[in-house]
mmCIF file of C-alpha atoms in Angstrom:
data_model
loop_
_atom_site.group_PDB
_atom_site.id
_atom_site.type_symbol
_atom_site.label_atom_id
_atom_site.label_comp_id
_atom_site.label_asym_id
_atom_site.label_seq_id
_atom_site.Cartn_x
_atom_site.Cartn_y
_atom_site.Cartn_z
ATOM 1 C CA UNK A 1 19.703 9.773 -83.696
ATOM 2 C CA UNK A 2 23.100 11.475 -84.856
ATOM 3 C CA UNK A 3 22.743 10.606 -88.388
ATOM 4 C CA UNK A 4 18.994 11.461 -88.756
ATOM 5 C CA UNK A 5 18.675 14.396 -91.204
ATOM 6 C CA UNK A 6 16.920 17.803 -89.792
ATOM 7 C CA UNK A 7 12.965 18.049 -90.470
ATOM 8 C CA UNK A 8 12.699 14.124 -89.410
ATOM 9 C CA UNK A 9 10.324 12.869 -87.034
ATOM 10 C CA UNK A 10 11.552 10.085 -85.418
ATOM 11 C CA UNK A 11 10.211 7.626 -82.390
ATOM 12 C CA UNK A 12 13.031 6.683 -79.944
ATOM 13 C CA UNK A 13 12.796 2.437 -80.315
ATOM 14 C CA UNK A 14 16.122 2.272 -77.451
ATOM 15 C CA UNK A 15 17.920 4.585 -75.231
ATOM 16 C CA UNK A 16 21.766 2.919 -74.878
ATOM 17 C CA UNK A 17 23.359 4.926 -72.689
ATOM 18 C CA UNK A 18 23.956 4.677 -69.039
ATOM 19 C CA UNK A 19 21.683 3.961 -66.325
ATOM 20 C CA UNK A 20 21.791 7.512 -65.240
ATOM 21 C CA UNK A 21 21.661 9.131 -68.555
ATOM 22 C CA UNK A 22 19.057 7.030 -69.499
ATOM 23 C CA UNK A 23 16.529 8.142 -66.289
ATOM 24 C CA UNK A 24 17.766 11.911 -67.133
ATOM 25 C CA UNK A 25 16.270 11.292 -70.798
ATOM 26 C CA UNK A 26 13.320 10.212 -69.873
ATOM 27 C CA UNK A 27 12.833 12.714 -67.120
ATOM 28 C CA UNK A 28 12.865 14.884 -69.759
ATOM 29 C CA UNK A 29 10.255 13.131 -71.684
ATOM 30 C CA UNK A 30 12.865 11.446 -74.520
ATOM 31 C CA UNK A 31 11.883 7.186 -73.473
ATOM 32 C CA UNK A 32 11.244 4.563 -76.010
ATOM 33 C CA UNK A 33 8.500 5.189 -78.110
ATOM 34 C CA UNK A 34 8.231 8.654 -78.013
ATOM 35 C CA UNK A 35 8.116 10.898 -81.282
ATOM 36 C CA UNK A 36 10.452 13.488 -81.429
ATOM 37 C CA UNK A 37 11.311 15.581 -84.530
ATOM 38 C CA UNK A 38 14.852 16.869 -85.153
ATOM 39 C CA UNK A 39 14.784 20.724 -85.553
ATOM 40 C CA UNK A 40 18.446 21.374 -86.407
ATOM 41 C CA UNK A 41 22.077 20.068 -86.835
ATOM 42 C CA UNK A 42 24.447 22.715 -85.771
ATOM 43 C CA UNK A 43 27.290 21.935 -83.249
ATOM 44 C CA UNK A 44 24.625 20.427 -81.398
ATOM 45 C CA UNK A 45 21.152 18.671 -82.328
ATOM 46 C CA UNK A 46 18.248 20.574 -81.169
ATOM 47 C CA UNK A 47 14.985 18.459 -81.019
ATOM 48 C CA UNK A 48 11.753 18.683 -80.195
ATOM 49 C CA UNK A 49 9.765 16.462 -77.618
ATOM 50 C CA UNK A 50 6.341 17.218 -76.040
ATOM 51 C CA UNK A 51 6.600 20.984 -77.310
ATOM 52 C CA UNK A 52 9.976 21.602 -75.501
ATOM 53 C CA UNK A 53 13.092 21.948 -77.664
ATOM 54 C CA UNK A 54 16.152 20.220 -76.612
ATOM 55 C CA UNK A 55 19.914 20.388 -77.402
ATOM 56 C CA UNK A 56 22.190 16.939 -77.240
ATOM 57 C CA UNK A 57 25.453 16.843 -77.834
ATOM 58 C CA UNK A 58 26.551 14.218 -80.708
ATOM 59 C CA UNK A 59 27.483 11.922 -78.252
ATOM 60 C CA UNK A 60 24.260 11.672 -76.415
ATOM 61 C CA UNK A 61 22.598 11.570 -80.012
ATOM 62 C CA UNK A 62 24.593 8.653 -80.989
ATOM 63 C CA UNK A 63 23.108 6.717 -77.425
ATOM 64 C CA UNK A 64 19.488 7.186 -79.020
ATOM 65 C CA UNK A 65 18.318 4.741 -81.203
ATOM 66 C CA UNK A 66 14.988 5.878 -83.150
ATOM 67 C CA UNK A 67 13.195 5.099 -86.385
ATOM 68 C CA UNK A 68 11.663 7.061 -88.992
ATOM 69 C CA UNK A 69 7.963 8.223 -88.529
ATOM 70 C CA UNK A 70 5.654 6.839 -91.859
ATOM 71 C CA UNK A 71 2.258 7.389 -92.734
ATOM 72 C CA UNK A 72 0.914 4.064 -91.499
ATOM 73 C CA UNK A 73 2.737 4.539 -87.857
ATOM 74 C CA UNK A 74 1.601 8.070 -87.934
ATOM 75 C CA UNK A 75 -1.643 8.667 -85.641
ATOM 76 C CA UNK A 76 -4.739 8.999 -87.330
#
């Protein structure tokens, strides 16, 4: 997620991370296959899941692996 640019919806395809960061994440709603969209890239990221806004730290970013959002994986 660290090198997604700001304004990008992504869907999280793999959380690698710990086994306790990983549960935090998706506590917080961030588990594989949920769309998020990257709001900004300051000294942290601040995202946006389930119409909360998060910050993560680069290093958390770098443990979350997403893919772009397209039109044909975009709900109807």
């Amino acid at each position: 997620m660290s090198r997604v640019a700001a304004g990008t919806e992504v869907c999280i395809k793999q959380l690698a991370a710990s086994p306790e960061l990983r549960a935090r994440l998706r506590e917080l709603g961030m588990g594989e296959q949920r769309r998020i969209k990257l709001l900004s890239r300051q000294a942290n990221l601040i995202c946006q899941v389930c119409n909360a806004r998060f910050g993560l730290s680069e290093e958390v970013a770098e443990s979350i692996w997403v893919e772009p959002v397209t039109r044909d994986t975009a709900p109807d």
